[in-house]
Amino acid sequence: MSELSRSGILPLPEIALGCMSLPENFSEAEKILHKALDSGITFFDTADMYQKGKSEDNLGRALKAKRSQVLISTKVGNQWNSSGTAWSWNPRKAYILKAIEESLKRLRTDYLDLYQLHGGTLDDPWQDTLEAFEILKEQGKICAFGISSIRPNVIRKVMAMNPPATIMMQYNPLDRRPEEEVFPLLEKTETRVLVRGALAKGILLDKPLTGFLDIPKEKVAEIKAEIHRLGFSPEAVLIRYGLMEKAIGSLVIGASSIEQVEKITKGYEESQAVPDELIQELKRKFSPNLYQDHR
């Protein structure tokens, strides 16, 4: 397990609950969050832009009494305009130092376990951005910082300047782009990947078939059929698929209902019985897709 805390002794759990899809209604969101906590999930990931801050507010209200028992991560960089009708990208130090105060207030805490930049390009003022995170660490307002990026060129640049604790990116059998360069780079370091999209938006579970990235619908159907043929729930297979990678620390899996939380926790428990060879066979059977841009 990776470690992430002020003192370096709290483990980073293999499963985190993604809060982007939580209901805006507090009572409904609270039930889902408490179900997750009661089921053993102690890592919660959100962002200041989700529901214009409502996601953070609901998370903070629901878990305030349990703060010492959980890890909380949020993201920054997307700044809403004054009317709340659109947002713009703002990775500058001054904005980050201001935005965290609002996030802390909504989350009802005086520190974050992880604070992530919610995107990034090569043209961003990275020195300025990274200075903001270092200031927040020195102030005790964050334990660690991360970035959310799928771009190999951005990841290489940040790793060379000031390696973050985590990098969030998509990874699943329909998006294997990180295998080519990013995973080999990060597994040699202490930086760990937070995976989003581990369940491929449900397409490999029970949602209607569609194409995914550059993979046509017909190929998605083949991959889905193979996953369902393996003798385990598709959730278990997909969770094991992600956690087998050395560079990965946690899978951030979203839920919008208690039933989905139950499927996640059951799938995680079952995933521990999925043989590595089954996953390796699945990977060998289908060629990985590659990055075409941002190389």
CSV table of N, CA and C in Angstrom, one decimal, residues 187-283:
chain,number,residue,atom,x,y,z
A,187,GLU,N,6.5,3.7,-11.8
A,187,GLU,CA,6.7,2.6,-10.9
A,187,GLU,C,8.2,2.6,-10.3
A,188,LYS,N,9.0,3.4,-10.9
A,188,LYS,CA,10.4,3.5,-10.4
A,188,LYS,C,10.5,4.6,-9.3
A,189,THR,N,9.4,5.3,-9.1
A,189,THR,CA,9.3,6.4,-8.1
A,189,THR,C,8.4,6.1,-7.0
A,190,GLU,N,8.2,7.1,-6.1
A,190,GLU,CA,7.2,6.9,-5.0
A,190,GLU,C,5.9,7.5,-5.4
A,191,THR,N,5.8,8.2,-6.5
A,191,THR,CA,4.5,8.7,-7.0
A,191,THR,C,3.6,7.6,-7.4
A,192,ARG,N,2.3,7.6,-7.0
A,192,ARG,CA,1.4,6.6,-7.3
A,192,ARG,C,0.2,7.1,-8.1
A,193,VAL,N,-0.4,6.2,-8.9
A,193,VAL,CA,-1.5,6.6,-9.7
A,193,VAL,C,-2.8,6.4,-9.0
A,194,LEU,N,-3.7,7.4,-9.1
A,194,LEU,CA,-5.1,7.3,-8.7
A,194,LEU,C,-5.8,7.0,-10.0
A,195,VAL,N,-6.5,5.9,-10.1
A,195,VAL,CA,-7.2,5.6,-11.3
A,195,VAL,C,-8.6,6.1,-11.3
A,196,ARG,N,-9.0,6.8,-12.3
A,196,ARG,CA,-10.4,7.1,-12.5
A,196,ARG,C,-10.9,6.3,-13.7
A,197,GLY,N,-12.2,6.0,-13.7
A,197,GLY,CA,-12.7,5.3,-14.9
A,197,GLY,C,-12.4,3.8,-14.9
A,198,ALA,N,-12.1,3.2,-13.7
A,198,ALA,CA,-11.7,1.8,-13.7
A,198,ALA,C,-12.8,0.9,-14.2
A,199,LEU,N,-14.1,1.3,-14.1
A,199,LEU,CA,-15.2,0.5,-14.5
A,199,LEU,C,-15.7,1.0,-15.9
A,200,ALA,N,-14.9,1.8,-16.6
A,200,ALA,CA,-15.2,2.2,-18.0
A,200,ALA,C,-16.6,2.7,-18.1
A,201,LYS,N,-17.0,3.6,-17.2
A,201,LYS,CA,-18.4,4.2,-17.3
A,201,LYS,C,-19.5,3.1,-17.3
A,202,GLY,N,-19.2,1.9,-16.8
A,202,GLY,CA,-20.2,0.9,-16.8
A,202,GLY,C,-20.4,0.2,-18.1
A,203,ILE,N,-19.7,0.6,-19.1
A,203,ILE,CA,-19.9,-0.1,-20.4
A,203,ILE,C,-19.5,-1.6,-20.4
A,204,LEU,N,-18.5,-1.9,-19.6
A,204,LEU,CA,-18.1,-3.3,-19.4
A,204,LEU,C,-18.9,-4.0,-18.4
A,205,LEU,N,-19.8,-3.3,-17.7
A,205,LEU,CA,-20.7,-4.0,-16.7
A,205,LEU,C,-22.0,-4.3,-17.3
A,206,ASP,N,-23.0,-3.4,-17.1
A,206,ASP,CA,-24.4,-3.7,-17.6
A,206,ASP,C,-25.0,-2.5,-18.4
A,207,LYS,N,-24.2,-1.5,-18.7
A,207,LYS,CA,-24.7,-0.4,-19.5
A,207,LYS,C,-24.7,-0.8,-21.0
A,208,PRO,N,-25.5,-0.1,-21.9
A,208,PRO,CA,-25.5,-0.4,-23.3
A,208,PRO,C,-24.1,-0.2,-23.9
A,209,LEU,N,-23.8,-1.1,-24.9
A,209,LEU,CA,-22.5,-1.0,-25.6
A,209,LEU,C,-22.4,0.2,-26.4
A,210,THR,N,-21.2,0.8,-26.3
A,210,THR,CA,-20.9,1.9,-27.2
A,210,THR,C,-19.4,1.8,-27.5
A,211,GLY,N,-18.9,2.6,-28.5
A,211,GLY,CA,-17.5,2.7,-28.7
A,211,GLY,C,-16.8,3.4,-27.5
A,212,PHE,N,-15.5,3.3,-27.4
A,212,PHE,CA,-14.8,4.0,-26.3
A,212,PHE,C,-13.5,4.5,-26.8
A,213,LEU,N,-13.3,5.8,-26.7
A,213,LEU,CA,-12.1,6.4,-27.3
A,213,LEU,C,-12.0,6.0,-28.7
A,214,ASP,N,-10.9,5.3,-29.1
A,214,ASP,CA,-10.7,4.9,-30.5
A,214,ASP,C,-11.1,3.5,-30.8
A,215,ILE,N,-11.7,2.9,-29.8
A,215,ILE,CA,-12.1,1.5,-29.9
A,215,ILE,C,-13.6,1.4,-30.4
A,216,PRO,N,-13.8,0.7,-31.5
A,216,PRO,CA,-15.2,0.6,-32.0
A,216,PRO,C,-16.1,-0.3,-31.2
A,217,LYS,N,-17.3,-0.1,-31.3
A,217,LYS,CA,-18.3,-0.8,-30.5
A,217,LYS,C,-18.1,-2.3,-30.6
A,218,GLU,N,-17.8,-2.8,-31.8
A,218,GLU,CA,-17.6,-4.3,-32.0
A,218,GLU,C,-16.4,-4.8,-31.2
A,219,LYS,N,-15.4,-4.1,-31.1
A,219,LYS,CA,-14.2,-4.5,-30.3
A,219,LYS,C,-14.5,-4.4,-28.8
A,220,VAL,N,-15.3,-3.4,-28.4
A,220,VAL,CA,-15.7,-3.3,-27.0
A,220,VAL,C,-16.5,-4.5,-26.6
A,221,ALA,N,-17.4,-4.9,-27.5
A,221,ALA,CA,-18.2,-6.1,-27.3
A,221,ALA,C,-17.4,-7.4,-27.1
A,222,GLU,N,-16.3,-7.5,-27.8
A,222,GLU,CA,-15.4,-8.7,-27.6
A,222,GLU,C,-14.7,-8.6,-26.3
A,223,ILE,N,-14.2,-7.4,-25.9
A,223,ILE,CA,-13.5,-7.3,-24.6
A,223,ILE,C,-14.5,-7.6,-23.5
A,224,LYS,N,-15.7,-7.0,-23.6
A,224,LYS,CA,-16.7,-7.2,-22.6
A,224,LYS,C,-17.1,-8.7,-22.4
A,225,ALA,N,-17.3,-9.4,-23.5
A,225,ALA,CA,-17.6,-10.8,-23.5
A,225,ALA,C,-16.5,-11.6,-22.8
A,226,GLU,N,-15.2,-11.3,-23.1
A,226,GLU,CA,-14.1,-12.0,-22.5
A,226,GLU,C,-14.1,-11.8,-21.0
A,227,ILE,N,-14.4,-10.6,-20.5
A,227,ILE,CA,-14.4,-10.3,-19.1
A,227,ILE,C,-15.5,-11.1,-18.4
A,228,HIS,N,-16.7,-11.1,-19.0
A,228,HIS,CA,-17.8,-11.8,-18.4
A,228,HIS,C,-17.6,-13.4,-18.5
A,229,ARG,N,-16.7,-13.8,-19.3
A,229,ARG,CA,-16.4,-15.3,-19.5
A,229,ARG,C,-15.5,-15.8,-18.4
A,230,LEU,N,-14.8,-14.9,-17.6
A,230,LEU,CA,-13.8,-15.4,-16.7
A,230,LEU,C,-14.2,-16.0,-15.4
A,231,GLY,N,-15.5,-16.0,-15.1
A,231,GLY,CA,-16.0,-16.7,-14.0
A,231,GLY,C,-16.1,-15.9,-12.7
A,232,PHE,N,-15.8,-14.6,-12.8
A,232,PHE,CA,-16.0,-13.7,-11.7
A,232,PHE,C,-16.9,-12.5,-12.1
A,233,SER,N,-17.3,-11.8,-11.1
A,233,SER,CA,-18.2,-10.6,-11.5
A,233,SER,C,-17.3,-9.6,-12.3
A,234,PRO,N,-17.9,-8.9,-13.2
A,234,PRO,CA,-17.1,-8.0,-14.0
A,234,PRO,C,-16.4,-6.9,-13.1
A,235,GLU,N,-17.1,-6.5,-12.0
A,235,GLU,CA,-16.5,-5.5,-11.1
A,235,GLU,C,-15.2,-6.1,-10.5
A,236,ALA,N,-15.2,-7.3,-10.1
A,236,ALA,CA,-14.1,-7.9,-9.5
A,236,ALA,C,-12.9,-8.0,-10.5
A,237,VAL,N,-13.2,-8.4,-11.8
A,237,VAL,CA,-12.2,-8.4,-12.8
A,237,VAL,C,-11.6,-7.1,-13.1
A,238,LEU,N,-12.4,-6.1,-13.2
A,238,LEU,CA,-11.9,-4.7,-13.5
A,238,LEU,C,-11.1,-4.1,-12.4
A,239,ILE,N,-11.5,-4.4,-11.1
A,239,ILE,CA,-10.8,-3.9,-10.0
A,239,ILE,C,-9.4,-4.6,-9.9
A,240,ARG,N,-9.4,-5.9,-10.1
A,240,ARG,CA,-8.1,-6.6,-10.1
A,240,ARG,C,-7.2,-6.1,-11.2
A,241,TYR,N,-7.9,-5.9,-12.4
A,241,TYR,CA,-7.1,-5.4,-13.6
A,241,TYR,C,-6.3,-4.1,-13.2
A,242,GLY,N,-6.9,-3.2,-12.5
A,242,GLY,CA,-6.2,-2.0,-12.1
A,242,GLY,C,-5.2,-2.2,-11.0
A,243,LEU,N,-5.6,-2.9,-10.0
A,243,LEU,CA,-4.7,-3.0,-8.9
A,243,LEU,C,-3.5,-3.9,-9.1
A,244,MET,N,-3.4,-4.7,-10.2
A,244,MET,CA,-2.3,-5.5,-10.5
A,244,MET,C,-1.1,-4.6,-10.9
A,245,GLU,N,-1.3,-3.4,-11.4
A,245,GLU,CA,-0.2,-2.5,-11.9
A,245,GLU,C,0.5,-2.0,-10.7
A,246,LYS,N,1.8,-2.1,-10.7
A,246,LYS,CA,2.7,-1.6,-9.6
A,246,LYS,C,2.6,-0.2,-9.3
A,247,ALA,N,2.4,0.6,-10.4
A,247,ALA,CA,2.3,2.1,-10.2
A,247,ALA,C,1.0,2.6,-9.6
A,248,ILE,N,0.0,1.8,-9.5
A,248,ILE,CA,-1.3,2.2,-9.1
A,248,ILE,C,-1.4,2.1,-7.6
A,249,GLY,N,-1.9,3.2,-6.9
A,249,GLY,CA,-2.1,3.2,-5.5
A,249,GLY,C,-3.6,2.9,-5.1
A,250,SER,N,-4.5,3.6,-5.8
A,250,SER,CA,-5.9,3.5,-5.5
A,250,SER,C,-6.7,3.6,-6.8
A,251,LEU,N,-7.9,2.9,-6.8
A,251,LEU,CA,-8.9,3.1,-7.8
A,251,LEU,C,-10.0,4.0,-7.2
A,252,VAL,N,-10.2,5.1,-7.9
A,252,VAL,CA,-11.3,6.0,-7.4
A,252,VAL,C,-12.5,5.7,-8.2
A,253,ILE,N,-13.5,5.1,-7.6
A,253,ILE,CA,-14.7,4.6,-8.2
A,253,ILE,C,-15.9,5.4,-7.7
A,254,GLY,N,-16.6,6.0,-8.7
A,254,GLY,CA,-17.8,6.8,-8.3
A,254,GLY,C,-19.0,5.9,-8.0
A,255,ALA,N,-19.9,6.5,-7.2
A,255,ALA,CA,-21.2,5.9,-6.9
A,255,ALA,C,-22.3,7.0,-6.7
A,256,SER,N,-23.5,6.7,-7.2
A,256,SER,CA,-24.6,7.6,-7.1
A,256,SER,C,-25.7,7.0,-6.3
A,257,SER,N,-25.5,5.7,-5.8
A,257,SER,CA,-26.5,5.0,-5.0
A,257,SER,C,-25.9,4.1,-4.0
A,258,ILE,N,-26.7,3.7,-3.0
A,258,ILE,CA,-26.2,2.7,-2.1
A,258,ILE,C,-25.9,1.4,-2.8
A,259,GLU,N,-26.7,1.0,-3.8
A,259,GLU,CA,-26.5,-0.2,-4.5
A,259,GLU,C,-25.2,-0.3,-5.2
A,260,GLN,N,-24.8,0.9,-5.8
A,260,GLN,CA,-23.5,0.9,-6.5
A,260,GLN,C,-22.4,0.8,-5.5
A,261,VAL,N,-22.5,1.4,-4.3
A,261,VAL,CA,-21.5,1.2,-3.2
A,261,VAL,C,-21.4,-0.3,-2.9
A,262,GLU,N,-22.5,-1.0,-2.8
A,262,GLU,CA,-22.5,-2.4,-2.4
A,262,GLU,C,-21.8,-3.2,-3.5
A,263,LYS,N,-22.0,-2.8,-4.8
A,263,LYS,CA,-21.3,-3.5,-5.9
A,263,LYS,C,-19.8,-3.3,-5.9
A,264,ILE,N,-19.4,-2.1,-5.5
A,264,ILE,CA,-18.0,-1.7,-5.5
A,264,ILE,C,-17.3,-2.5,-4.4
A,265,THR,N,-17.9,-2.5,-3.2
A,265,THR,CA,-17.2,-3.2,-2.0
A,265,THR,C,-17.3,-4.7,-2.2
A,266,LYS,N,-18.3,-5.3,-2.8
A,266,LYS,CA,-18.4,-6.7,-3.1
A,266,LYS,C,-17.4,-7.1,-4.1
A,267,GLY,N,-17.3,-6.2,-5.2
A,267,GLY,CA,-16.3,-6.5,-6.2
A,267,GLY,C,-14.9,-6.4,-5.8
A,268,TYR,N,-14.6,-5.5,-4.9
A,268,TYR,CA,-13.3,-5.4,-4.3
A,268,TYR,C,-12.9,-6.7,-3.5
A,269,GLU,N,-13.8,-7.1,-2.7
A,269,GLU,CA,-13.6,-8.3,-1.9
A,269,GLU,C,-13.4,-9.5,-2.8
A,270,GLU,N,-14.2,-9.7,-3.8
A,270,GLU,CA,-14.1,-10.8,-4.8
A,270,GLU,C,-12.8,-10.7,-5.6
A,271,SER,N,-12.4,-9.5,-5.9
A,271,SER,CA,-11.2,-9.3,-6.8
A,271,SER,C,-9.9,-9.9,-6.2
A,272,GLN,N,-9.9,-10.1,-4.9
A,272,GLN,CA,-8.7,-10.6,-4.3
A,272,GLN,C,-8.6,-12.1,-4.6
A,273,ALA,N,-9.6,-12.7,-5.1
A,273,ALA,CA,-9.6,-14.1,-5.5
A,273,ALA,C,-9.3,-14.3,-7.0
A,274,VAL,N,-9.3,-13.2,-7.7
A,274,VAL,CA,-9.0,-13.3,-9.2
A,274,VAL,C,-7.6,-13.6,-9.4
A,275,PRO,N,-7.2,-14.7,-10.1
A,275,PRO,CA,-5.8,-15.0,-10.3
A,275,PRO,C,-5.1,-14.0,-11.2
A,276,ASP,N,-3.9,-13.7,-10.9
A,276,ASP,CA,-3.2,-12.7,-11.8
A,276,ASP,C,-3.1,-13.2,-13.2
A,277,GLU,N,-3.0,-14.5,-13.4
A,277,GLU,CA,-2.8,-15.1,-14.7
A,277,GLU,C,-4.0,-14.8,-15.6
A,278,LEU,N,-5.2,-14.7,-15.0
A,278,LEU,CA,-6.4,-14.4,-15.8
A,278,LEU,C,-6.3,-13.0,-16.3
A,279,ILE,N,-5.9,-12.1,-15.5
A,279,ILE,CA,-5.7,-10.7,-16.0
A,279,ILE,C,-4.6,-10.6,-17.0
A,280,GLN,N,-3.5,-11.3,-16.8
A,280,GLN,CA,-2.4,-11.2,-17.8
A,280,GLN,C,-2.9,-11.8,-19.1
A,281,GLU,N,-3.7,-12.9,-19.1
A,281,GLU,CA,-4.2,-13.5,-20.3
A,281,GLU,C,-5.2,-12.5,-21.0
A,282,LEU,N,-6.0,-11.8,-20.2
A,282,LEU,CA,-6.9,-10.8,-20.8
A,282,LEU,C,-6.1,-9.7,-21.5
A,283,LYS,N,-5.0,-9.3,-20.9
A,283,LYS,CA,-4.2,-8.2,-21.5
A,283,LYS,C,-3.5,-8.7,-22.7
